[in-house]
Coordinates of C-alpha atoms in Angstrom, one line a residue:
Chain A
X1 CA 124.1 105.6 112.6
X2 CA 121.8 108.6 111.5
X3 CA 120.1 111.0 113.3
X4 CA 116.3 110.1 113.5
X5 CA 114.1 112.2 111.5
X6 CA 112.5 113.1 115.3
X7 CA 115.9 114.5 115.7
X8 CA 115.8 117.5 114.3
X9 CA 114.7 119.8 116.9
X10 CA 114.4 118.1 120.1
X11 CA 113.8 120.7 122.1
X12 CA 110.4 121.4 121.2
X13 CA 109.2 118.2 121.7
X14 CA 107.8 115.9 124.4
X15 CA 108.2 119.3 127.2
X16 CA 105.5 117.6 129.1
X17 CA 106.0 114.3 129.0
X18 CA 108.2 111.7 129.1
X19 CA 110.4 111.1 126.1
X20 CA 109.1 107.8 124.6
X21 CA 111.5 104.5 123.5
X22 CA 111.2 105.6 119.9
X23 CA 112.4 108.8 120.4
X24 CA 115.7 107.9 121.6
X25 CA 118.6 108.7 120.6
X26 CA 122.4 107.0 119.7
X27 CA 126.1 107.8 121.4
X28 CA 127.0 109.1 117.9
X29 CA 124.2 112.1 118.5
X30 CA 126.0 113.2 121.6
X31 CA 129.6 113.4 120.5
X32 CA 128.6 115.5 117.8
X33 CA 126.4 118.1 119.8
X34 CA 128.8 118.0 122.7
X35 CA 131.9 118.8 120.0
X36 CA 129.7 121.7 118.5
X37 CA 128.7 123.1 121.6
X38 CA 132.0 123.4 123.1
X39 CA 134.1 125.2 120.2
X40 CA 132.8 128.8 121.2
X41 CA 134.0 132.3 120.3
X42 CA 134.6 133.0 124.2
X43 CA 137.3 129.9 123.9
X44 CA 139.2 132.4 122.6
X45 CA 138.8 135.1 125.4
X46 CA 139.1 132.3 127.9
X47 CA 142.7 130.5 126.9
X48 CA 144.1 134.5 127.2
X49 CA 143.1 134.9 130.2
X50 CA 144.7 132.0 131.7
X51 CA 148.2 133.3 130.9
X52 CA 147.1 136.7 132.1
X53 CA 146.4 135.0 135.7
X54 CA 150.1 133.8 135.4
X55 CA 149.4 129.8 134.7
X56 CA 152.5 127.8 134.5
X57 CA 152.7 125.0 132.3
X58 CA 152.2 122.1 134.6
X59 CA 149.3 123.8 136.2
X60 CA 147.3 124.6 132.7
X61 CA 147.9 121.2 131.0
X62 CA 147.4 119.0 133.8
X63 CA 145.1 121.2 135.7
X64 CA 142.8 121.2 132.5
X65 CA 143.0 117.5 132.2
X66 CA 141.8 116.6 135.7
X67 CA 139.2 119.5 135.6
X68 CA 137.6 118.7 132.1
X69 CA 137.6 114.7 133.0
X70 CA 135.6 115.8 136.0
X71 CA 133.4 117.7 134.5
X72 CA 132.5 114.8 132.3
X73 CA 132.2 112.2 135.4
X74 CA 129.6 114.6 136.4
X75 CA 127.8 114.4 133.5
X76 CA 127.8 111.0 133.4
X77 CA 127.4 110.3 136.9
X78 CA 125.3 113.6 138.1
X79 CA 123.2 114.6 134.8
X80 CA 122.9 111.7 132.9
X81 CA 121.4 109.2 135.7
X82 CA 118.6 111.1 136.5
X83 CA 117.6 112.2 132.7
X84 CA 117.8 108.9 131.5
X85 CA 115.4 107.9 134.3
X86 CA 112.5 110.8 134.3
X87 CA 113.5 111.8 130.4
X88 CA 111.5 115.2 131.2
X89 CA 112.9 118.6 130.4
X90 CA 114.5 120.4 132.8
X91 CA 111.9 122.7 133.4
X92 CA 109.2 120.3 133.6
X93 CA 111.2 118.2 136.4
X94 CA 111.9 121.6 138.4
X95 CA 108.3 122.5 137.7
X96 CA 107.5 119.2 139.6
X97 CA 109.7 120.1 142.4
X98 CA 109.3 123.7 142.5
X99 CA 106.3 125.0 141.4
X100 CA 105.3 127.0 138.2
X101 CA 106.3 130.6 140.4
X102 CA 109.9 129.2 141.2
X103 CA 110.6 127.8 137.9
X104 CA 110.0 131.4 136.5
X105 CA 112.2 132.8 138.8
X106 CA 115.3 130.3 137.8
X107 CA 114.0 130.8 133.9
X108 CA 115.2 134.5 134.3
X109 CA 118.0 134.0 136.1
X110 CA 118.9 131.7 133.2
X111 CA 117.8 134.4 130.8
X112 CA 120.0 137.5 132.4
X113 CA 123.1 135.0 132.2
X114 CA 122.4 133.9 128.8
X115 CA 122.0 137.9 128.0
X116 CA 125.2 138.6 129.0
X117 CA 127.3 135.2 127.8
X118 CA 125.5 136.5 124.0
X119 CA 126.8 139.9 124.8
X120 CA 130.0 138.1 125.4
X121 CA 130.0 136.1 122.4
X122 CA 129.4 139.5 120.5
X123 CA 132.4 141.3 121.5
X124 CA 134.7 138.4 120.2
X125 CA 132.9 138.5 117.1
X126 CA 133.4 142.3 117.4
X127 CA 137.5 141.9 117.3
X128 CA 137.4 140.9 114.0
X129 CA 135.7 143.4 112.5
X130 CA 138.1 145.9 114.0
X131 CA 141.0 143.9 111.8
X132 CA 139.7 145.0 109.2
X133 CA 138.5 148.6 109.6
X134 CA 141.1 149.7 112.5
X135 CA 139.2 151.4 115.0
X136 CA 140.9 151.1 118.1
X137 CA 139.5 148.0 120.4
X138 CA 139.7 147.8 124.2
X139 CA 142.3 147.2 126.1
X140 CA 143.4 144.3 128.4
X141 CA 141.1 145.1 131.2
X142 CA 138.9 147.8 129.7
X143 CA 135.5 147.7 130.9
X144 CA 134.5 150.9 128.8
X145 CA 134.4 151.3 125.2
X146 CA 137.2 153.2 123.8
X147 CA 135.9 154.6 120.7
X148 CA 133.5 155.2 118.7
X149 CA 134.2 152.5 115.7
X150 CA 134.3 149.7 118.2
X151 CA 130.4 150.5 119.5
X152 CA 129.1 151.0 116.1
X153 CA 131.2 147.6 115.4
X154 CA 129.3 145.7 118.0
X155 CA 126.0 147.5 117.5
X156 CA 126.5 146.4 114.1
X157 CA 127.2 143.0 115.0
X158 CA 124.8 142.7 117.9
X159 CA 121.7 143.6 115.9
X160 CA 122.7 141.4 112.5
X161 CA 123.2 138.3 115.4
X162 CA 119.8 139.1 117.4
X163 CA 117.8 139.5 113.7
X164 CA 118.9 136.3 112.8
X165 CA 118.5 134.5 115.8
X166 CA 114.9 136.0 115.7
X167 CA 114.1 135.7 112.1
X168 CA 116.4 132.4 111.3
X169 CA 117.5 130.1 114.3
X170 CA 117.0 127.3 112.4
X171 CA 119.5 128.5 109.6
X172 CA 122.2 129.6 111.8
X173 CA 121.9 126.3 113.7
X174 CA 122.5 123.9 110.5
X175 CA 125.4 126.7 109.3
X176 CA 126.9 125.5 112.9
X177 CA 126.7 122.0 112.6
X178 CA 128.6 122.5 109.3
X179 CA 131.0 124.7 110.4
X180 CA 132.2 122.8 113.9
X181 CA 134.6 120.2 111.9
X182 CA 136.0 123.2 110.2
X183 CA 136.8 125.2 113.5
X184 CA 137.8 122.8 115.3
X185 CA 140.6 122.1 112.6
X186 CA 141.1 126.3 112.3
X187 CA 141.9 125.8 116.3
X188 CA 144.5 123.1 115.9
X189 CA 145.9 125.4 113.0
X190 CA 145.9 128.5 116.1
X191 CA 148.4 126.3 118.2
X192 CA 150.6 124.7 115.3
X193 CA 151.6 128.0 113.9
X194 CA 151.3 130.3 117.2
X195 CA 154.1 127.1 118.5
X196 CA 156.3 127.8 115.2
X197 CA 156.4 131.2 115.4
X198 CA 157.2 131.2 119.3
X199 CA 160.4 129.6 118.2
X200 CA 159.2 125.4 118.5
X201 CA 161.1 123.4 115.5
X202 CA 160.6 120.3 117.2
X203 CA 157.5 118.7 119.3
X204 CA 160.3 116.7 121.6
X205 CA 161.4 120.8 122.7
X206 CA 157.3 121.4 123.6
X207 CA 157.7 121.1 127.2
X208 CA 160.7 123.5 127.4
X209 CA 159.1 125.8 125.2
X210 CA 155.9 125.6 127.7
X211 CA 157.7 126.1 130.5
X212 CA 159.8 128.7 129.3
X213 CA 158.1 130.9 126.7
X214 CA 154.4 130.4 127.1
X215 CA 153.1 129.5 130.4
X216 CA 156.1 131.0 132.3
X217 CA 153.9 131.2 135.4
X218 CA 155.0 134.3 138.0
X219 CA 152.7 137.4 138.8
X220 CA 149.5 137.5 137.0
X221 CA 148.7 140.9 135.2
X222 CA 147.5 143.7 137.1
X223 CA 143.9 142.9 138.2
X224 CA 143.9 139.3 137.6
X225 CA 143.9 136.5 140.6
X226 CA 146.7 134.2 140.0
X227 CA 145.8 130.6 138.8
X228 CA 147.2 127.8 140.4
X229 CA 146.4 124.3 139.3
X230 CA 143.5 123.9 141.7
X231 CA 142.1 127.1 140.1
X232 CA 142.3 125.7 136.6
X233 CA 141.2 122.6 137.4
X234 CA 138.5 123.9 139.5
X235 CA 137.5 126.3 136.8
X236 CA 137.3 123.8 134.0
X237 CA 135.5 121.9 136.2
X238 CA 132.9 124.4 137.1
X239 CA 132.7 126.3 134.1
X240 CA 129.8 124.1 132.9
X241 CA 128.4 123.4 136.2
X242 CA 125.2 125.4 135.6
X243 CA 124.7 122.2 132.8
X244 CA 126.2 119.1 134.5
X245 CA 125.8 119.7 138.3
X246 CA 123.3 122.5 138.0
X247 CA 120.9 119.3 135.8
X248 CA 120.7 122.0 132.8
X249 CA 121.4 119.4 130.6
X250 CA 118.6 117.1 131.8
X251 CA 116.8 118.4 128.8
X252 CA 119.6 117.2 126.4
X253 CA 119.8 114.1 127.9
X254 CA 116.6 113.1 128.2
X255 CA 117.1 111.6 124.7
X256 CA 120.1 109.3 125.6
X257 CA 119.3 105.8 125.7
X258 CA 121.7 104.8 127.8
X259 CA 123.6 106.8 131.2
X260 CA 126.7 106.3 130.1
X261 CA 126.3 108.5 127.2
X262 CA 127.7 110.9 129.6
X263 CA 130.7 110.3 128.2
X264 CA 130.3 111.7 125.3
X265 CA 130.5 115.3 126.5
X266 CA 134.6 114.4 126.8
X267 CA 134.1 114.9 123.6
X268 CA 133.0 119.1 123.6
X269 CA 135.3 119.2 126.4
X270 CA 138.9 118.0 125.2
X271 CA 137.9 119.9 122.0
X272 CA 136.6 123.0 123.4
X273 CA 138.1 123.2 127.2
X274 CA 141.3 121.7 126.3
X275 CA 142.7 122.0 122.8
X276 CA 140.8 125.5 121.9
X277 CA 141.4 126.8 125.2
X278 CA 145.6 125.8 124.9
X279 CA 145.6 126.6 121.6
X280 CA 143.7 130.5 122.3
X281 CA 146.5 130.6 124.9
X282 CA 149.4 129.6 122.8
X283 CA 148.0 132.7 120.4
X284 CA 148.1 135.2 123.4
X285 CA 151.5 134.1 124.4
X286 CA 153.1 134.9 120.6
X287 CA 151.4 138.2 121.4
X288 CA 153.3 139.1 124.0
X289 CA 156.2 137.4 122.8
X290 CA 156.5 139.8 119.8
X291 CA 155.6 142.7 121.7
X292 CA 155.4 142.3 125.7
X293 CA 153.4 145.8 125.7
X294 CA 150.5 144.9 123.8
X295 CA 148.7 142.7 126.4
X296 CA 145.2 143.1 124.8
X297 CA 143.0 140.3 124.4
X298 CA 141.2 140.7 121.0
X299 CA 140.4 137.2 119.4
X300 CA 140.6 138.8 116.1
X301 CA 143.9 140.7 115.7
X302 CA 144.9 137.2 117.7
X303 CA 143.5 134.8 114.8
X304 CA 144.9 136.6 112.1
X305 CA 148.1 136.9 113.0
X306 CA 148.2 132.9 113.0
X307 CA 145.4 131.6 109.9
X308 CA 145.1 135.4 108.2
X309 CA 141.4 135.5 106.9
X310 CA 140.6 131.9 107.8
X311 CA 141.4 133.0 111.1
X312 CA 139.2 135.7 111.1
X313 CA 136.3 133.6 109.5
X314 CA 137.0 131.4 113.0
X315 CA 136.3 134.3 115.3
X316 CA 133.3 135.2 113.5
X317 CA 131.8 131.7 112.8
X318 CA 132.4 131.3 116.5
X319 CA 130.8 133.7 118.0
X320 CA 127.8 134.1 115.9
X321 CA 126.7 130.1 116.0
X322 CA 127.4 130.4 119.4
X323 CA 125.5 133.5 119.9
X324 CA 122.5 132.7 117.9
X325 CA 121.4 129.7 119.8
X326 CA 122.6 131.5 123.5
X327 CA 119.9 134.7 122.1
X328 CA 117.2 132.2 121.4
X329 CA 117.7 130.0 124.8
X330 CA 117.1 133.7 126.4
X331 CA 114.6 135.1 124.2
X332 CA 112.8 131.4 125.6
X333 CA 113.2 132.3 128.9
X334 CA 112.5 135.6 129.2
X335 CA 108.9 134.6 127.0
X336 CA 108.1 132.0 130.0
X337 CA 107.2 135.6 131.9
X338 CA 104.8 136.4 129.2
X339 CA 103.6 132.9 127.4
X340 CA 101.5 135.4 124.7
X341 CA 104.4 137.9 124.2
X342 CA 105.9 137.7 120.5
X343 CA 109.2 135.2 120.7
X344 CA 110.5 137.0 117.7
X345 CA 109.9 141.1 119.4
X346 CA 111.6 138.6 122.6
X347 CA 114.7 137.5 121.2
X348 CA 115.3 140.9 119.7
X349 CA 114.9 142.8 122.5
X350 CA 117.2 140.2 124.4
X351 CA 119.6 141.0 121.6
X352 CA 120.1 144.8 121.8
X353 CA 120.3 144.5 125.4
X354 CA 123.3 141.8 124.8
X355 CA 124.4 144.0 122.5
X356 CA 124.3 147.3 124.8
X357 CA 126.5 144.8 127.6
X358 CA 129.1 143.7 124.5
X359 CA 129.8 147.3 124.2
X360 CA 131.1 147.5 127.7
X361 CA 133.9 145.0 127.9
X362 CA 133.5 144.3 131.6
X363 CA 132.0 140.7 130.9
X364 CA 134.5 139.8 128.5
X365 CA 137.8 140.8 130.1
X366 CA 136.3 138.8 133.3
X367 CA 135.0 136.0 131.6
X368 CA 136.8 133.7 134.2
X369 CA 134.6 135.3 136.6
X370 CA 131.4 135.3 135.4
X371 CA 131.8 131.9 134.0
X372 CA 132.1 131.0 137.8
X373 CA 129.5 133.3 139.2
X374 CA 126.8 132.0 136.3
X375 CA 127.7 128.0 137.7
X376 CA 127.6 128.8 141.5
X377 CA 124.0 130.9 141.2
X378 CA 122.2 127.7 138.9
X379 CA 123.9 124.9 141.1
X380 CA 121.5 124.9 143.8
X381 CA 119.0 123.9 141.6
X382 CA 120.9 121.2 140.4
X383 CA 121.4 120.2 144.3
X384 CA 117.8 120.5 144.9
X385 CA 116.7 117.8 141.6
X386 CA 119.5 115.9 142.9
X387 CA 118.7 115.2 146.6
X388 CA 114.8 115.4 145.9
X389 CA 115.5 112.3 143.4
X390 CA 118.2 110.5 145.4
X391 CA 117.4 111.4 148.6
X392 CA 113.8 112.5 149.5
X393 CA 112.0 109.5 149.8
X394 CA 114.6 107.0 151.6
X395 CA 114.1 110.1 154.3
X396 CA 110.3 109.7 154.3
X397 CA 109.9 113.0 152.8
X398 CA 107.5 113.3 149.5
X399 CA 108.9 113.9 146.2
X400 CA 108.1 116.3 143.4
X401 CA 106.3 118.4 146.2
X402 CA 104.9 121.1 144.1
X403 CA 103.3 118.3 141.5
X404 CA 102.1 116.6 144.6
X405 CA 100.5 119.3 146.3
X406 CA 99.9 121.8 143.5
X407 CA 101.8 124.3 145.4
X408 CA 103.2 127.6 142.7
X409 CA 106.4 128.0 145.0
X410 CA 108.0 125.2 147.3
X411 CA 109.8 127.5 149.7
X412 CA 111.9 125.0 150.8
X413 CA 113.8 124.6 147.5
X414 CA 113.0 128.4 147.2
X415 CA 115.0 129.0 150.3
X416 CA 117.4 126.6 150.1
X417 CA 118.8 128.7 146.5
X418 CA 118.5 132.1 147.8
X419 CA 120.2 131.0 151.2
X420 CA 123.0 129.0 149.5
X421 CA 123.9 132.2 147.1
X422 CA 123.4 134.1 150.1
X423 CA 126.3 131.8 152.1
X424 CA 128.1 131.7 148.6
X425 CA 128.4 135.5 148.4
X426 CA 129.5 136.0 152.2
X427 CA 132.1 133.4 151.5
X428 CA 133.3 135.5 148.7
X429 CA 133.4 138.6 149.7
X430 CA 133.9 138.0 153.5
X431 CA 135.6 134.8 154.0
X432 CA 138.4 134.8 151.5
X433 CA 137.0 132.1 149.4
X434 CA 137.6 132.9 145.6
X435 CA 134.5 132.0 143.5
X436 CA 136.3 129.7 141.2
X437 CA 136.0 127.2 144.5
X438 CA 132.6 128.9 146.1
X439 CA 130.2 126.3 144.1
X440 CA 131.8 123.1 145.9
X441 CA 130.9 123.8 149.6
X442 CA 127.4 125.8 147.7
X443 CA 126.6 122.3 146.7
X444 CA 126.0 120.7 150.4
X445 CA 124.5 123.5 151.8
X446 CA 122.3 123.4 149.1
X447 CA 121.7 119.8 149.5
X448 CA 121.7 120.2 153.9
X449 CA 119.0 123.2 153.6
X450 CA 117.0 121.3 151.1
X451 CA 116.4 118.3 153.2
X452 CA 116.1 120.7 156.7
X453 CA 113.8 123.1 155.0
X454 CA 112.0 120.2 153.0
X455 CA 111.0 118.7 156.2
X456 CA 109.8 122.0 158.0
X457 CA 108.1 123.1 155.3
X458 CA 106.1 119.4 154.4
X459 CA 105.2 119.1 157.9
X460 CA 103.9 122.6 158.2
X461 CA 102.3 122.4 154.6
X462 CA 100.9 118.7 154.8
X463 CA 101.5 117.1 158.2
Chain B
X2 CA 127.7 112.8 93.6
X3 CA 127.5 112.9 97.5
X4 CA 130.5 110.6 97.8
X5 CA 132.5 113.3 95.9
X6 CA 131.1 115.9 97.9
X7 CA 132.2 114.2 100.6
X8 CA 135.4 113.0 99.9
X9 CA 136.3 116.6 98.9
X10 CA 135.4 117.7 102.3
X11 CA 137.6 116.3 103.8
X12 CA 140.4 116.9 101.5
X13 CA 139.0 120.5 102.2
X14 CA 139.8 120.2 105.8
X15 CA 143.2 118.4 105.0
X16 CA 144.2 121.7 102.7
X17 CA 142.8 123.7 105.7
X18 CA 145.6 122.2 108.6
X19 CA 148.0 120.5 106.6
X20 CA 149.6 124.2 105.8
X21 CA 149.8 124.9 109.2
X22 CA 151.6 121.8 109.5
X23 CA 153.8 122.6 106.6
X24 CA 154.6 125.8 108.2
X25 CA 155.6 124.4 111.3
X26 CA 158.1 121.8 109.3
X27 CA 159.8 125.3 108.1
X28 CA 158.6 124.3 104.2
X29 CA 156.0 126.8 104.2
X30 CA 156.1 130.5 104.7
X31 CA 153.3 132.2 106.4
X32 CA 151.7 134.2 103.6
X33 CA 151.7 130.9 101.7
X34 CA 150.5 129.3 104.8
X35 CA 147.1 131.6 105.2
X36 CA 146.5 131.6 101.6
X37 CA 146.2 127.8 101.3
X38 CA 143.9 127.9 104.7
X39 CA 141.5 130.6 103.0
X40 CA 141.4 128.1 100.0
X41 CA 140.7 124.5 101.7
X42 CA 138.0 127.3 104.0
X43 CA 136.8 127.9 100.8
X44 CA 136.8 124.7 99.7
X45 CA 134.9 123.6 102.5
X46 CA 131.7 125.7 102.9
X47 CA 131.1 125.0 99.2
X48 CA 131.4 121.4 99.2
X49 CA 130.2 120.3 102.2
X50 CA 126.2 121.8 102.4
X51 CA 126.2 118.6 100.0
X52 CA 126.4 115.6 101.8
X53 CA 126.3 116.2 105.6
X54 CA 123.3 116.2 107.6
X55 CA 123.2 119.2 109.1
X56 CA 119.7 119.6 111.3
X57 CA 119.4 122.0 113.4
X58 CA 119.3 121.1 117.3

């Protein structure tokens, strides 16, 4: 089945209102976005940095399996429920619940993470260029620039990426729905040769070779927390929370005419979170294999030692359709501040300032870490759709409060965030909780000071 | 016209990984391996703009 001429850019349509029968959309629509979503350039950062945490084999493979098939029951079972019963944006249901003041706040937290995933996305795009010019590139836990060729290389790149996402979205976006089939194959090309040329003639030797020449397990690298299979599983898990359990992707699946569509995000994530993230990793482990000194993670010397310039065209087609539409979504939210400000002078100003974070590698070579951080500061909000859906009423409280009452700011959801990251961060930094595992227990308090708070504050507010 | 567009796509992504395949069997060398990939890249990006629907969402 085709894609419905309404299709073509859902986002800017029905954002306050409810998405009508006609407008609906088939399972086929959802494999594809998920798929096209999910094979980013920061795959390639993230598969690296597994093996730098130490992963064994049995931990990565399996750990990624359980974690990626939960992250799809909670799409299907968290997200997809609720979306395909309001079918309102994301921001129009929090607006409901929260208030216009609230929403705002969440819109740039959203932006600043956005910001620096771009900034992210930038730097691996950044690696390739330094294939072909040579300037020396940062080094496995770098967090400042080392020279002056790699910050003109990702000014360079950071400035074509935010003009385009200003001045041609739409052009980048249709560029990326051709190019997923084609990365996705380049990424299956990453692991069949990286597996040759670590020394596999046969596919019945792959579990020895895993076990013995890739994912050897043992100490991590210096600075890295070693992953165990709860962490991996935990982290695959969690690193789309802010979208499945954080409701982000109420807005995408407003459209879906049917809950169990859910399931079509296994498709992004055995793509994306498994194959590309196994085969970045295999990539990483020739690496070391050929020369255990050289522990830098730089997608682009990485690629072309495997596909040569095909390989290189993957790291850049990567990053930059990934980029293009992560600069826009922040350009979006930082506008919400100021509704009459320019979206183009917006998005390019979000742009240098991504660009101005790629040149410091301190996102990148922690990606693991602020893919975790981004999830556990949007969950709450997620909780707080969640309980005020499922829960609210059947404890004779009132739903959609601030639509109700025509309150700006419903302090109760209000609080409940800023207390659960509050909890969150003491439990990180004072409890000996890692944050790959924070957003779990973040989720019922959320959920507990929601309902507590909800009560105070209706009673107060509207007795 | 579209059907041949089409068709060639995907032979496009078959020259694209079937190298690497090849190079795993031991019948290709690696130089060989990343000049055939360039080519069904190639290959691809010309062909393709033809016949797939490619909205932007």
């Amino acid at each position: 089945m085709s894609e419905p001429q309404h299709s073509q850019e859902p986002v800017e349509e029905f954002e306050r209102e409810r998405v009508p029968e006609r407008a609906l959309l088939g399972l086929k629509s959802y494999v594809g976005q998920f798929a096209g979503e999910h094979v980013a350039g920061t795959e390639l950062m993230l598969g690296p940095l597994f093996l730098a945490a130490g992963v064994s084999a049995f931990d990565l493979i399996v750990g990624l399996l359980v974690g990626n098939l939960l992250a799809v029951l909670s799409w299907t079972l968290f997200t997809a429920p609720i979306a395909t019963r309001v079918r309102l944006t994301l921001y129009f249901q929090l607006e409901k619940i929260c208030g216009r003041k609230l929403v705002t706040l969440y819109n740039v937290a959203n932006g600043v993470m956005f910001t620096f995933l771009a900034g992210a996305m930038i730097t691996v795009s950044a690696t390739a260029l330094g294939v072909w010019f040579k300037f020396p590139m940062p080094g496995f836990g770098d967090l400042m620039p080392n020279s002056l060729g790699w910050v003109v290389a990702v000014l360079i790149t950071g400035a074509l990426f935010a003009l385009v996402a200003a001045y041609g979205y739409k052009f980048v976006a249709e560029f990326a729905n051709i190019a997923v089939p084609w990365m996705v194959v380049v990424f299956i090309a990453f692991g069949v040769i990286g597996l040759r040329q670590l020394g596999l003639t046969s596919l019945g030797d792959f579990w020895l070779v895993a076990q013995t020449v890739i994912w050897k397990g043992g100490d991590p690298m210096p600075g890295q927390v070693k992953f165990t299979f709860w962490h991996v599983m935990f982290f695959a898990w969690f690193c789309n929370m802010a979208w499945h359990i954080g409701m982000a992707d109420l807005s995408l699946f407003r459209y879906a005419k049917k809950p169990w569509y859910g399931l079509a995000s296994a498709s992004g994530m055995f793509t994306g979170h498994y194959m590309a993230w196994i085969a970045a990793s295999i990539l990483y482990a020739l690496q070391l294999h050929q020369d255990p000194t050289n522990t830098a993670v730089l997608p682009g010397p990485l690629a072309y030692r495997a596909c040569g310039i095909a390989g290189l065209l993957c790291v850049i087609a990567a990053g930059w359709t990934t980029a293009n539409p992560t600069l826009y979504r922040a350009g979006l939210a930082f506008q919400s501040l100021v509704p009459s400000s320019s979206r183009f002078r917006v998005t390019l100003l979000t742009g240098l300032v991504a660009s101005i974070t790629a040149v410091f590698p301190l996102v990148t070579m922690r990606l693991l870490d602020f893919v975790a951080l981004w999830g556990m500061i949007l969950m709450p909000m997620g909780a707080v759709i969640f309980v005020d859906f499922w829960l609210l009423e059947r404890l004779g409280l009132r739903r959609n409060y601030a639509e109700a009452t025509g309150a700006t700011f419903n302090w109760a959801a209000g609080l409940a965030w800023f207390l659960t990251m509050a909890v969150c961060t003491v439990l990180v930094k004072f409890a000996g909780v890692q944050i790959y595992f924070v957003s779990l227990p973040g989720w019922f308090v959320t959920a507990i000071l929601y309902v507590v708070l909800s009560r105070f504050y209706q009673k107060r507010e509207h007795p | 016209m579209k059907r041949i567009a089409e068709i060639l796509s995907w032979l496009a992504l078959a020259v694209t990984l079937a190298p690497a395949c090849l190079f795993f069997a031991g019948k290709l060398d690696l130089v060989q391996t990343q000049a055939w990939m360039l080519g069904g890249t190639a290959l691809w990006f010309i062909v393709t703009p033809f016949w797939m629907e490619h909205k932007a969402s």
